[in-house]
Structure formats: structure tokens, C-alpha cells
């Protein structure tokens, strides 16, 4: 279809509008790539602008299409190939969230329980404002700044050294004595005052207006030309570290002092607290200062002060057990609900999405929000035409909170939730104990296959550069990619790709190279990428850790189809996998089509065996059972330590158990271990061996 006539958009059906959007967005994306990464624009500026404005007009007519990843919403250039990759020696982690005082209380209680610290003893906590900027890792060797990187996916970021060198808060050399290798981490931000000035200049120059200081900081840091970055008065607060060749402090508070001696900025309103009351008072205090600070913050981060305690507490999944982010309440706004659309997810879930009159909430324009599920619509009694309160917190999808009943117009109408899939027409059903209605179309539902593909290439899965949600959607629509394995067969379609609007030799070859680069994948990422219901990153890791190789995992899964057999019991024995997760997993691998996908992928890929952390440890790959009372460490600490050493912790003793740690009161498990002739040790022996 032609998109030349912007006035005709109103008359499009939503499906046609969606198709047009996908096509135009893909073209703009390709033009951006050609312009920013390849320095080789394929269209004139005027043509680009015209296309851009048509997309804006289309989104005006169908605001639900104005998603965050639309080219109309993008922040500056996002060079995909421009920066070199940097592996973080120590991963850059994220933080768990606390939303109210109770969550904070529980966080402190968990720490005490884990470390077995009584109420009479103080656990010091450092509270720091959570800066809403971009985290970076700065590497110093011999006291000299050698490399700076973005967080990226936490394991691998981009080398933005040249841009970081333009920031005054980042010292070129560390004053005083610093360890030979020191990686300092912190948040780069653009002060609010500078943001306002920048947008003013941008407007005068007819350049892009940034939505908020964070986006402006991101756009500034990702410039290929560091002289542009130099014109943006970026700043940085240091708050954490990566690799260190020697200890620099024994507490977070001491660390902040050390980095400030070296020439970094430490945040001046951070405080050392000694109780829950002090922590909560600090939160209120920082909340009151929030508006008058010259930088955006979105909460307060609490960190256990003593570093030896941090070490003992360790990590769960990708976040430290010793820190948490206490978020500020969501920002709210009032707007009109123009309609409700249904989005079909990867697992067939039907999610109602509110189409809103665009409104600014916390610095971001919101035009759609989630209504969760049909019960929520009924419970909140939300009707089309209502004036509604919406809220958004951080990166979370905006939500509809409630309608304002006094403002309900007489023509407001209730919404009838569909009982068939709006995409493929299959029946949509609800399980008795489920809130979600799901499309039963499975493979024939194109919405499900697209969503599965989007997940497959997403950041924590295959993470293929240049193959994001937009391109994969466009490729799927044009039959280039129907299933996951087709991604790795795209090279066969090189000619067809070259014929696509906006694609040239260079961009196609870049894409194919990026795909090739991902033929090697770790088992946990691979399992996660499959998009099996309930199998998130943490569970995928558990499976990878337990089974080791893709072959072993698949064999175990097919054996576990026998619910009376040992393999099924072994699966359930994995700490963290219950019957419901196991059933979703087994249902997935039972399906012929999915087995075919697995076969195809195995043939196309090199799936690396799971590497147990600390593979040199005596416990690596061993299965340990803890039983009875542990007196010197809590069960959770023992389990975490075993896992750090590369062991699996199981809840029951079987012939697969390698070691039993039995405390006083150990009963049937210790007896079974004796019967099976499995080595059994006491807690002291466990501590001695695990510290060795
Ligand atoms: S500490 C292992 N401290 O929040 C702990 N993070 O949600 C590492 N952030 O990626 C993070 N202010 O970008 C820490 N004072 C602060 C922070 C902070 C902002 C960001 C950081 C991190 C994210 C985690």
C-alpha cells in the first residue's frame, strides 16, 4: 500500500495501520542505520523527513502504535556497530526493588536471617539516592583511566572511552595511591538545568527534543563524535566497583571516601544508617529534597555497609542480596480512555491495552497503558470514554489505576472481552484458576509466533544486533522468518533481503555477520530464548546448571515425560522448580513441532555446555543435600555458598547425591544417605571444606 496520503490514515482498519506502521518503521530504522552507522544515507534528508512525518501522522491516528521503540520515539542515534564491545570482568548487576516501608523491613529481616544476626546487633546500611542516569564502568590501570564502558546487558557493554574522557567528574589519573587495577562504577547524568538549556538550543536549531534528562544523557554518551559529547555538561556520581586488584575499603562508606579522595564525586546526600527507622527517615528526607535537586532520582538505594557481610550475602540471580532500590511512588496523570485493544503475547495471553489520549507523565508522553486482564477491567469498572488516572514508575509499563466516576460521560460504554483471538480467530479460553485468557491457536497464531521470535532475539536471549522487534516483525510478515531456526538460515535469503526497501549490501552483510556471531550460545541463554512458559532467566540457569549440556537436558526432558520415573523426580528435586513449572516445560518439549525446532537449532548452532562458576572448586558439579539444623550459618547461606562453588543443592537424597551435610536432628535423609553409602559430613567439616 502507499503511505503518501497522510489524510487517509483515519480510515484504515487497525490491522492495515499496524502493517503500514511496521513497514514504515522498518524503513526508517534502516535509514537511521545507514545514516548513523554506515555514514551512507540512502535517501535524501527531505525524503527521510517526509517518511518520518507520515509515521507521526499514522501514530496520531492510531496512538497505540506509538510504542517506545518506534522510530518517532527514539533517542538520538543508537549505533549498533559503532562501538567496540567490552566484556565486564565482573558483571554489572541490577537491583531488586522495594515499593513500600514493609518491603524495606523485609529486606532487612532477610539479611538478618541469612546472616543469623540477632535484633540486638546493628547492621549498618548506607542509603544513597538512586540516580536516574546511565551506569558506566571505568577501568584504571596503574592509576590511569584506560577504558570506560556502558552497562550493556550487564556482561558486555560498549566502549565509550572517548566520550567519557570529556566528562569533568571522571579523573584521567587517580590522585593518591590506588590499586594497580581499579574499576570504578557510577552513574552518568545530565543535570536538569543543562537538560532544559540543551532542549532550548535543540529547538532553536530544529534538532531533536529529548523527552527527559536520562534520554538526553544516553543520546550524548552514544555519540560517535565525542566533540558533541563534550558540548553536553554530563556529570557522574561514583558508587560501586568492578574488578579491583587489592581491597580498597572494608565498607561502602569507606569506599565512597576513598573514591572521593581519588577525585570522583560521591553523592552529598548519602547517609550511613543504623536502623530501619533511620533508613526510612532518610527515604522521606531525600523524597522531600527530590524536586530541588539538579538531577533526576527515582528512589533510594540501600546497601549493607560492611563489605565482608556483602560477600557473605552474595547474589540471587542478577541482583545482590545486600542491596535494594526503594522506589519513589509512581507518577500519575489524568487522561481519556479512547479505546481498548487486545495484544496477543508469546504464550497466547490476551492482554487488554488502553488506548489513551496522549498525556505527559513524569516527563514521558504516554498513549497506551496496560489493563492487565479482563477481571481487572471489571474490578476497576473501566469504561471506554472514561476519564482515567494512569501511572508510570520507572521503566515499568504505564498502568490504568482507576476511572474518575464523577467525570463519566453518559455515552461511556463497557467493554466486552473477546472470547476469540483477535489475530487468528481461534477460541480464547481461561483455565479455572487463571486470570489470563489465552488464544488456543498455538502455531497457527501469527501473533504468538511473532512474539516468540521477538523474545528469541531479545537482549537476554540471542541478542542479535540489528535484529530487534521491528525487523523481526517485518521479516515474519514477509515470510522471511517463520520460526526461530529461520533466523540462522537468513543467509540463504541474502538476495531477497537486498531487495528490501532501505537495505543495502552493507546493512545486510552487517546483519548476517551479527547473526553468525550468535551461533555460539550458552545453554542457559538458549533455554531462556525458547520462550517456554514460566521459564525465565533464573529457571533457565537452574536447568543449564543441572543438566550441563543441551543433549543431557533433552534426554532428561524426554525421560521425564514418564511421571513415575526417576528423571521426573530429578526435575522436581531441583530447588526452584515445582510441578507447575515442570509441567509447562515438559509440555513444551513433548510437542512435535517444538522438538523439530530444537533439532534444527542444534544443527545450526554451537550450544556451549553450562560452565559452573568456580569450576576448580572441589564441589563443582556435585549434588549436595543439607539436612538437620545448621548452627553456624543459615540454610540459605549454606545453599548460596554451595551454588557459588558450582554445586547443585537438592532437597532429597538419591543415588545422584554426592554429599550430605547433616546437622543435629537429621533424620530420614541421613539414614537414606547411610543406606546408599553417600558421604555425610557435619557442619564444621562443611565450613572447613567450603572455605578451603
Ligand atoms: S549500586 C551491585 N547505587 O540503578 C549494585 N546503583 O537498578 C550495583 N543506580 O544499574 C548498583 N544510583 O544504574 C547503585 N547509588 C546507586 C545507584 C545505582 C543509580 C542504578 C544503576 C544500576 C541500577 C540498578
XYZ file of C-alpha atoms and ligand atoms in Angstrom:
716
model
C 0.000 0.000 0.000
C 1.028 3.616 -0.392
C 1.531 5.864 2.615
C 1.827 9.077 0.710
C -1.508 10.422 1.671
C -1.414 11.242 5.366
C -5.056 12.257 5.442
C -6.263 8.753 4.669
C -4.853 7.138 7.805
C -8.034 7.641 9.826
C -9.939 5.382 7.500
C -7.533 2.447 7.825
C -8.515 -0.642 9.737
C -6.264 -1.254 12.691
C -4.682 -4.292 11.093
C -3.778 -2.278 7.998
C -2.476 0.555 10.154
C -0.310 -1.922 12.004
C 1.076 -3.359 8.802
C 1.794 0.125 7.442
C 3.456 1.050 10.709
C 5.691 -1.993 10.679
C 6.760 -1.273 7.140
C 7.443 2.421 7.660
C 9.192 1.859 10.961
C 11.445 -0.767 9.403
C 12.323 1.597 6.565
C 13.116 4.435 8.969
C 15.151 2.092 11.081
C 17.176 1.031 8.066
C 17.660 4.670 7.044
C 18.834 5.523 10.531
C 21.259 2.673 10.434
C 22.564 3.691 7.026
C 22.950 7.258 8.194
C 24.371 6.831 11.659
C 26.319 3.610 11.475
C 27.368 3.315 7.910
C 27.612 7.043 7.246
C 25.923 6.200 3.968
C 22.397 7.606 3.744
C 20.312 6.011 1.006
C 17.613 8.693 0.908
C 17.735 12.479 0.942
C 17.028 14.359 4.162
C 13.771 15.606 2.671
C 12.618 12.089 1.827
C 13.582 10.942 5.302
C 11.658 13.789 6.914
C 8.601 13.100 4.799
C 8.581 9.449 5.812
C 9.135 10.394 9.428
C 6.189 12.810 9.392
C 3.929 10.253 7.761
C 4.752 7.886 10.572
C 3.969 10.589 13.129
C 0.629 11.183 11.390
C -0.137 7.471 11.383
C 0.619 7.291 15.078
C -1.593 10.323 15.670
C -4.428 8.399 14.064
C -3.527 5.170 15.930
C -1.811 6.223 19.163
C -1.448 2.603 20.267
C 1.188 2.190 17.574
C 3.345 4.826 19.215
C 5.372 2.316 21.202
C 8.578 3.137 22.971
C 10.674 1.532 20.264
C 9.007 3.429 17.429
C 11.476 5.489 15.350
C 9.386 8.542 16.303
C 10.337 7.980 19.929
C 13.967 7.093 19.567
C 16.642 8.968 21.451
C 19.493 10.136 19.308
C 21.370 7.617 17.287
C 21.754 4.172 18.738
C 24.812 2.948 16.898
C 24.730 -0.807 16.672
C 28.087 -1.376 15.129
C 29.817 1.829 16.038
C 31.348 0.986 19.397
C 33.637 -1.892 20.257
C 32.348 -4.430 22.754
C 33.791 -4.673 26.242
C 33.415 -7.760 28.408
C 32.911 -6.742 32.021
C 35.416 -8.658 34.156
C 32.772 -8.615 36.877
C 29.166 -8.366 35.672
C 27.253 -5.127 36.196
C 24.184 -6.134 38.120
C 20.777 -4.711 38.654
C 18.942 -4.154 41.909
C 15.819 -5.648 43.399
C 13.036 -3.181 44.207
C 11.185 -2.214 47.357
C 7.961 -0.272 46.868
C 6.939 0.450 50.448
C 8.206 0.501 54.024
C 7.165 -3.084 54.525
C 9.344 -4.275 51.642
C 12.282 -2.448 53.212
C 11.585 -4.072 56.586
C 11.529 -7.460 54.907
C 14.795 -6.717 53.129
C 16.483 -6.023 56.472
C 14.877 -9.075 58.084
C 16.046 -11.308 55.230
C 19.592 -10.049 55.717
C 19.483 -10.737 59.437
C 18.010 -14.166 58.917
C 20.507 -15.058 56.218
C 23.469 -13.985 58.325
C 21.858 -15.141 61.551
C 22.275 -11.721 63.182
C 20.046 -11.023 66.195
C 17.835 -7.962 66.707
C 20.241 -6.634 69.345
C 23.080 -6.284 66.860
C 23.328 -3.353 64.434
C 23.517 -3.885 60.690
C 24.777 -0.668 59.150
C 23.128 0.432 55.925
C 24.291 3.111 53.505
C 21.431 4.950 51.806
C 22.225 6.689 48.508
C 19.909 8.464 46.085
C 19.183 6.294 43.056
C 20.389 8.470 40.199
C 18.289 8.190 37.052
C 21.096 8.194 34.518
C 23.278 5.582 32.835
C 25.640 3.314 34.660
C 29.207 3.096 33.422
C 32.295 1.149 34.398
C 35.661 2.938 34.335
C 38.874 0.958 34.273
C 42.087 2.398 35.716
C 45.426 0.681 35.302
C 48.367 1.994 37.266
C 46.098 4.870 38.302
C 45.415 5.918 34.684
C 41.983 5.854 33.009
C 42.264 3.288 30.210
C 38.727 2.269 29.298
C 35.140 3.150 30.027
C 32.094 1.128 29.065
C 28.321 1.197 29.232
C 26.488 -1.427 31.226
C 25.045 -3.105 28.117
C 23.433 -6.376 29.115
C 25.494 -6.456 32.299
C 28.020 -8.932 30.910
C 29.075 -6.973 27.855
C 28.902 -3.239 27.256
C 30.163 -0.785 24.668
C 33.472 1.013 24.716
C 32.669 4.712 25.078
C 36.067 5.769 26.464
C 36.465 8.782 24.166
C 33.092 10.177 25.207
C 33.712 9.555 28.894
C 37.015 11.421 28.727
C 35.030 14.595 28.039
C 33.352 14.384 31.467
C 34.989 16.531 34.138
C 33.885 14.276 37.011
C 35.903 11.389 35.549
C 39.554 11.872 36.513
C 42.235 10.967 33.963
C 44.508 9.806 36.765
C 43.645 8.789 40.298
C 45.037 11.114 42.943
C 46.857 9.330 45.801
C 47.509 5.603 45.934
C 45.113 3.339 44.110
C 45.399 -0.390 43.367
C 47.043 -1.327 40.102
C 43.692 -2.323 38.633
C 40.632 -0.424 39.760
C 37.234 -0.425 38.061
C 35.018 2.321 39.375
C 31.320 2.293 38.606
C 28.773 5.015 38.841
C 26.006 6.895 37.129
C 26.476 9.456 34.374
C 23.692 12.039 34.272
C 22.779 15.341 32.697
C 21.794 17.998 35.266
C 18.176 19.156 34.914
C 19.299 22.742 34.279
C 21.602 21.603 31.465
C 18.795 19.467 30.045
C 16.467 22.460 29.799
C 19.146 24.554 28.122
C 20.020 21.756 25.733
C 16.415 21.334 24.643
C 16.125 25.070 24.093
C 19.143 25.071 21.794
C 17.906 21.935 20.063
C 14.581 23.634 19.422
C 16.244 26.754 18.039
C 18.269 24.570 15.698
C 15.279 22.490 14.696
C 17.033 19.465 16.210
C 15.585 16.606 18.237
C 13.908 17.453 21.546
C 14.790 14.980 24.298
C 11.988 13.549 26.429
C 13.878 13.676 29.714
C 17.393 14.184 31.114
C 18.098 10.463 31.092
C 17.392 10.148 27.366
C 19.465 13.233 26.697
C 22.357 11.761 28.676
C 22.027 8.473 26.772
C 21.982 10.260 23.423
C 25.004 12.305 24.451
C 27.034 9.299 25.590
C 26.322 7.338 22.439
C 27.605 9.950 20.027
C 30.130 8.665 17.540
C 31.692 12.119 17.570
C 32.997 12.873 21.054
C 33.194 16.602 20.327
C 29.391 16.588 20.506
C 29.503 14.787 23.847
C 31.987 17.407 25.039
C 29.357 20.112 24.491
C 26.948 18.376 26.871
C 27.772 19.104 30.501
C 27.486 15.496 31.700
C 28.372 14.636 35.279
C 28.941 11.476 37.270
C 28.494 10.093 40.776
C 30.673 7.100 41.729
C 29.007 4.451 43.910
C 30.378 0.989 43.213
C 33.259 -1.055 41.841
C 34.097 -3.899 39.489
C 37.496 -5.556 39.335
C 39.994 -4.428 41.985
C 43.496 -5.859 42.275
C 43.500 -5.053 46.002
C 40.847 -4.222 48.582
C 40.276 -0.502 48.853
C 37.921 -0.338 51.827
C 36.113 -2.591 54.249
C 32.831 -0.727 53.998
C 30.695 1.009 51.383
C 31.017 4.215 53.379
C 34.815 3.857 53.392
C 34.728 3.109 49.655
C 32.857 6.341 48.955
C 35.504 8.216 50.926
C 38.314 6.508 49.014
C 36.868 7.312 45.568
C 36.250 10.861 46.601
C 39.956 11.115 47.614
C 40.841 9.821 44.151
C 38.931 12.658 42.532
C 35.416 11.291 41.937
C 32.167 12.834 43.117
C 30.345 10.990 45.862
C 26.753 11.940 46.320
C 26.492 14.510 49.130
C 23.108 13.430 50.467
C 24.032 9.771 51.049
C 23.891 8.717 54.716
C 25.044 5.913 56.975
C 22.029 4.471 58.831
C 21.823 2.129 61.812
C 18.203 1.052 61.938
C 15.069 0.610 59.863
C 13.776 3.869 61.337
C 16.861 5.787 60.214
C 16.665 4.233 56.768
C 13.014 5.215 56.348
C 13.661 8.722 57.690
C 16.394 9.138 55.087
C 13.967 7.989 52.371
C 11.417 10.635 53.417
C 14.117 13.268 53.647
C 15.504 12.528 50.188
C 11.954 12.395 48.821
C 11.357 15.929 50.112
C 14.563 17.175 48.519
C 13.846 15.444 45.222
C 12.284 18.367 43.361
C 15.037 20.794 44.368
C 17.937 18.546 43.332
C 19.531 19.382 39.988
C 19.421 15.720 38.900
C 16.636 13.181 38.493
C 16.430 10.424 41.055
C 13.879 7.638 41.169
C 14.417 6.195 44.632
C 16.943 5.475 47.337
C 19.402 2.556 47.188
C 20.184 0.783 50.469
C 23.424 -1.168 50.750
C 24.795 -3.248 53.609
C 27.771 -1.182 54.706
C 30.249 -3.878 55.726
C 31.876 -5.455 52.697
C 32.585 -8.775 54.440
C 28.848 -9.071 55.064
C 28.159 -8.160 51.423
C 30.445 -11.031 50.399
C 28.636 -13.487 52.636
C 25.269 -12.354 51.360
C 26.256 -12.708 47.711
C 23.773 -12.582 44.843
C 20.474 -14.017 43.755
C 20.163 -14.312 40.015
C 21.309 -10.923 38.772
C 20.919 -8.756 41.862
C 22.852 -8.536 45.125
C 21.186 -9.796 48.285
C 22.894 -6.975 50.155
C 21.287 -4.069 48.323
C 17.831 -2.930 47.245
C 16.301 0.084 45.499
C 13.440 1.748 47.405
C 11.480 3.372 44.611
C 9.549 6.601 44.853
C 5.839 6.219 44.218
C 4.697 6.185 40.622
C 3.817 9.456 38.952
C 0.195 9.837 37.961
C -1.802 11.765 35.375
C -5.385 12.016 34.181
C -6.494 11.409 30.616
C -9.285 9.953 28.466
C -9.617 6.283 27.595
C -10.328 6.257 23.865
C -10.492 2.537 23.395
C -9.235 -0.890 24.380
C -7.144 -3.114 22.154
C -6.050 -6.676 22.703
C -2.432 -7.666 22.447
C -1.623 -11.335 21.989
C 1.538 -12.407 23.772
C 4.153 -15.060 23.203
C 2.259 -17.678 25.170
C -1.095 -16.683 23.686
C -2.161 -14.459 26.583
C -4.701 -11.795 25.647
C -3.746 -8.516 27.301
C -6.098 -5.546 27.129
C -4.266 -2.336 26.300
C -5.829 1.023 26.989
C -5.663 3.490 24.111
C -5.303 6.867 25.742
C -5.401 10.481 24.767
C -1.618 11.156 24.882
C -0.551 12.723 28.169
C 2.790 13.512 29.814
C 3.565 11.515 32.943
C 6.876 12.070 34.691
C 8.438 13.564 31.588
C 7.290 10.899 29.137
C 4.364 11.005 26.726
C 2.101 8.044 27.341
C -0.534 6.987 24.821
C -1.211 3.449 25.926
C -1.263 1.605 29.208
C -1.930 -1.918 30.347
C -5.227 -3.031 31.831
C -3.713 -6.430 32.781
C -6.661 -8.769 32.161
C -10.433 -8.958 31.885
C -11.044 -9.261 35.623
C -9.092 -6.064 36.194
C -11.282 -4.174 33.733
C -14.363 -5.409 35.547
C -12.930 -4.866 39.020
C -11.917 -1.297 38.231
C -15.104 -0.773 36.219
C -13.190 0.988 33.477
C -15.356 2.051 30.517
C -14.453 3.414 27.125
C -14.857 7.192 27.193
C -13.960 7.394 30.889
C -11.518 9.884 32.317
C -8.912 7.685 33.951
C -5.954 8.047 36.288
C -2.850 6.438 34.881
C 0.539 5.942 36.462
C 4.036 5.045 35.460
C 7.017 4.133 37.593
C 10.476 3.983 36.103
C 10.694 1.679 33.137
C 7.534 -0.174 34.086
C 4.690 -0.228 31.541
C 2.163 2.501 32.412
C -0.989 1.254 34.121
C -4.592 2.403 34.362
C -5.270 2.943 38.066
C -8.995 3.755 38.051
C -11.707 5.790 36.347
C -12.885 9.083 37.820
C -16.570 8.276 38.234
C -17.726 11.876 38.630
C -16.443 12.562 35.148
C -18.039 9.545 33.469
C -19.874 10.686 30.319
C -23.323 9.234 29.676
C -22.131 7.605 26.477
C -19.295 5.701 28.226
C -19.633 2.029 27.328
C -18.485 -1.150 28.974
C -16.013 -3.318 27.157
C -16.784 -6.895 26.225
C -13.708 -9.043 26.386
C -13.324 -11.175 23.264
C -13.605 -14.947 23.537
C -11.687 -15.476 20.346
C -8.210 -14.383 19.365
C -8.333 -11.026 17.543
C -5.349 -12.090 15.438
C -6.016 -15.660 14.322
C -9.664 -16.089 15.299
C -9.048 -19.231 17.366
C -11.024 -19.711 20.513
C -9.544 -17.907 23.535
C -10.050 -19.756 26.812
C -9.417 -19.302 30.500
C -8.238 -22.032 32.816
C -10.231 -22.263 36.017
C -7.563 -20.797 38.254
C -6.115 -18.384 35.737
C -6.795 -14.679 35.327
C -5.482 -14.735 31.793
C -7.433 -15.726 28.710
C -5.294 -17.437 26.109
C -5.537 -17.953 22.388
C -5.620 -21.675 21.611
C -4.255 -21.126 18.112
C -0.710 -22.084 19.086
C 1.350 -22.368 15.937
C -1.250 -21.054 13.566
C -1.487 -17.783 15.502
C 0.865 -15.332 13.841
C 0.790 -13.021 16.882
C 2.189 -15.803 19.039
C 4.884 -16.730 16.571
C 5.965 -13.115 16.173
C 6.100 -12.608 19.916
C 8.088 -15.802 20.314
C 10.530 -14.597 17.674
C 10.855 -11.215 19.361
C 11.676 -12.985 22.581
C 14.108 -15.296 20.798
C 16.211 -12.379 19.552
C 15.753 -10.174 22.619
C 18.559 -8.830 24.747
C 18.765 -11.598 27.311
C 18.248 -14.298 24.707
C 20.084 -14.342 21.358
C 20.586 -10.585 21.384
C 21.283 -10.219 17.690
C 22.487 -6.770 16.753
C 20.287 -5.116 14.165
C 17.554 -7.730 14.558
C 15.223 -6.158 17.074
C 11.470 -6.360 17.440
C 10.778 -4.181 14.398
C 12.907 -6.060 11.889
C 11.870 -9.476 13.098
C 8.227 -8.436 12.809
C 8.776 -7.193 9.281
C 10.698 -10.341 8.311
C 7.953 -12.505 9.731
C 5.270 -10.576 7.902
C 7.145 -11.174 4.652
C 7.704 -14.872 5.270
C 11.471 -14.500 5.592
C 11.470 -15.828 9.131
C 8.691 -18.115 10.273
C 10.349 -19.803 13.203
C 13.469 -19.449 15.367
C 15.657 -21.648 13.146
C 14.922 -19.439 10.128
C 16.881 -16.647 11.788
C 20.003 -18.724 11.312
C 19.053 -19.532 7.741
C 18.690 -15.892 6.692
C 21.995 -16.027 4.831
C 20.224 -18.206 2.255
C 17.874 -15.284 1.655
C 20.556 -12.679 1.112
C 19.218 -11.732 -2.325
C 15.686 -11.253 -1.047
C 16.985 -9.138 1.813
C 18.862 -6.931 -0.621
C 15.638 -6.232 -2.477
C 14.028 -4.814 0.644
C 13.486 -1.103 0.842
C 16.121 0.563 2.959
C 18.513 -2.374 2.930
C 21.850 -2.228 1.150
C 24.852 -4.533 0.789
C 26.421 -3.150 3.909
C 23.438 -3.356 6.220
C 22.537 -6.860 5.019
C 26.107 -8.081 5.490
C 26.280 -6.483 8.917
C 23.095 -8.255 9.888
C 24.281 -11.629 8.599
C 27.590 -11.178 10.405
C 25.761 -10.312 13.627
C 23.660 -13.470 13.234
C 26.770 -15.583 12.653
C 28.329 -14.155 15.754
C 25.495 -15.588 17.804
C 25.770 -19.150 16.560
C 27.709 -19.808 19.727
C 25.426 -19.562 22.688
C 25.488 -20.634 26.320
C 22.986 -23.316 27.300
C 21.140 -21.143 29.822
C 20.567 -18.360 27.288
C 19.481 -20.950 24.754
C 16.855 -22.449 27.059
C 15.634 -18.990 28.023
C 15.411 -17.956 24.351
C 12.934 -20.753 23.626
C 10.315 -18.717 25.440
C 8.778 -21.611 27.337
C 6.017 -20.531 29.679
C 7.339 -19.845 33.205
C 10.959 -20.439 32.183
C 12.629 -17.125 32.876
C 16.337 -16.443 33.116
C 16.748 -17.798 36.627
C 14.952 -21.074 35.870
C 16.813 -21.478 32.585
C 20.030 -21.144 34.548
C 18.925 -23.759 37.041
C 18.195 -26.174 34.217
C 21.502 -25.453 32.492
C 23.372 -25.865 35.752
C 21.610 -29.139 36.486
C 21.887 -30.816 33.115
C 25.085 -29.236 31.803
C 24.702 -29.864 28.067
C 21.865 -29.490 25.609
C 21.987 -33.227 24.874
C 21.753 -34.158 28.557
C 18.930 -31.685 29.071
C 16.915 -33.013 26.137
C 17.443 -36.638 27.134
C 16.345 -35.841 30.670
C 13.273 -33.977 29.405
C 12.161 -36.849 27.241
C 12.724 -39.359 30.041
C 10.835 -37.101 32.432
C 7.685 -37.482 30.296
C 7.208 -40.614 32.389
C 5.754 -39.029 35.505
C 6.536 -42.145 37.554
C 10.172 -42.310 36.538
C 13.352 -41.106 38.133
C 14.039 -38.326 35.623
C 10.748 -36.630 36.564
C 11.658 -36.845 40.247
C 15.100 -35.412 39.487
C 13.476 -32.488 37.723
C 11.198 -31.792 40.672
C 14.140 -32.138 43.010
C 15.759 -29.062 41.521
C 15.384 -26.416 44.154
C 13.263 -23.746 42.464
C 11.271 -25.999 40.123
C 7.793 -27.049 41.151
C 5.132 -29.153 39.487
C 3.610 -26.281 37.541
C 6.922 -25.172 36.001
C 7.867 -28.781 35.298
C 4.560 -29.376 33.509
C 4.946 -26.322 31.271
C 8.458 -27.405 30.436
C 7.509 -30.986 29.671
C 4.501 -29.891 27.623
C 6.802 -27.757 25.506
C 9.340 -30.474 24.766
C 6.565 -33.006 24.208
C 5.175 -31.108 21.255
C 6.440 -32.479 17.908
C 6.866 -29.068 16.398
C 8.982 -27.839 19.289
C 11.161 -30.933 19.093
C 11.692 -30.164 15.422
C 12.698 -26.594 16.298
C 15.162 -27.929 18.864
C 16.637 -30.381 16.343
C 17.005 -27.626 13.751
C 18.605 -25.221 16.183
C 21.005 -27.849 17.465
C 22.136 -28.450 13.897
C 22.611 -24.734 13.203
C 24.186 -23.685 16.479
C 27.019 -24.391 18.793
C 25.413 -24.617 22.217
C 28.080 -24.388 24.881
C 27.864 -26.598 27.947
C 26.999 -24.706 31.103
C 30.118 -23.543 32.839
C 29.757 -23.971 36.541
C 31.166 -20.986 38.382
C 34.493 -21.763 40.093
C 34.956 -24.982 38.169
C 38.154 -25.585 40.092
C 36.261 -25.963 43.355
C 36.032 -29.377 44.953
C 32.237 -29.020 44.899
C 31.878 -28.152 41.259
C 29.174 -30.232 39.611
C 28.413 -32.069 42.860
C 24.921 -32.507 44.246
C 24.655 -31.625 47.928
C 21.785 -32.147 50.374
C 21.600 -30.185 53.623
C 19.609 -31.766 56.429
C 19.086 -31.252 60.129
C 19.813 -27.965 61.911
C 22.745 -25.851 60.839
C 24.098 -23.829 63.723
C 26.775 -21.594 62.246
C 25.115 -20.473 59.061
C 21.552 -20.378 57.875
C 20.242 -22.855 55.343
C 20.042 -20.078 52.741
C 23.632 -19.041 53.273
C 24.812 -22.653 53.058
C 22.847 -23.144 49.858
C 24.122 -19.916 48.319
C 27.700 -20.819 49.197
C 27.356 -24.290 47.692
C 25.967 -22.802 44.494
C 28.744 -20.238 44.278
C 31.167 -23.154 44.467
C 29.457 -24.740 41.500
C 27.390 -27.332 43.358
C 23.697 -28.130 42.960
C 21.588 -28.213 46.071
C 18.862 -30.794 46.188
C 16.040 -31.311 48.663
C 16.159 -35.078 48.794
C 18.733 -37.833 48.925
C 19.017 -40.197 45.959
C 21.704 -42.180 44.179
C 22.617 -38.908 42.404
C 23.554 -37.212 45.686
C 27.298 -36.734 46.186
C 27.414 -35.280 49.662
C 25.103 -34.862 52.624
C 25.733 -32.164 55.213
C 23.895 -33.281 58.340
C 23.333 -31.133 61.401
C 21.725 -32.173 64.698
C 18.283 -33.667 64.274
C 18.969 -35.045 60.806
C 16.535 -37.931 60.360
C 15.431 -39.949 57.370
C 17.686 -38.179 54.874
C 20.836 -39.012 56.843
C 19.578 -42.582 57.190
C 18.966 -42.876 53.467
C 22.441 -41.451 52.791
C 23.943 -44.143 55.000
C 21.970 -46.839 53.183
C 23.170 -45.550 49.811
C 26.700 -45.184 51.128
C 26.824 -41.446 50.387
C 29.470 -39.368 52.104
C 27.973 -37.488 55.056
C 29.747 -34.685 56.909
C 28.830 -32.300 59.723
C 28.563 -28.526 59.571
C 32.097 -27.804 60.800
C 33.543 -30.072 58.157
C 31.358 -28.349 55.531
C 32.601 -24.928 56.610
C 36.216 -26.076 56.612
C 35.945 -27.609 53.143
C 33.919 -24.818 51.583
C 36.335 -22.186 52.824
C 39.389 -24.124 51.711
S 24.530 0.135 43.034
C 25.559 -4.226 42.707
N 23.957 2.637 43.578
O 20.470 1.521 39.432
C 24.875 -2.913 42.828
N 23.112 1.712 41.555
O 18.716 -0.836 39.290
C 25.065 -2.053 41.648
N 21.851 3.295 40.187
O 22.299 -0.340 37.111
C 24.267 -0.833 41.612
N 22.074 5.032 41.511
O 22.442 2.210 37.000
C 23.799 1.627 42.711
N 23.578 4.851 44.165
C 23.427 3.845 43.302
C 22.704 3.995 42.103
C 22.560 2.890 41.259
C 21.573 4.594 40.369
C 21.401 2.492 39.039
C 22.479 1.736 38.316
C 22.047 0.297 38.323
C 20.594 0.425 38.589
C 20.075 -0.816 39.266
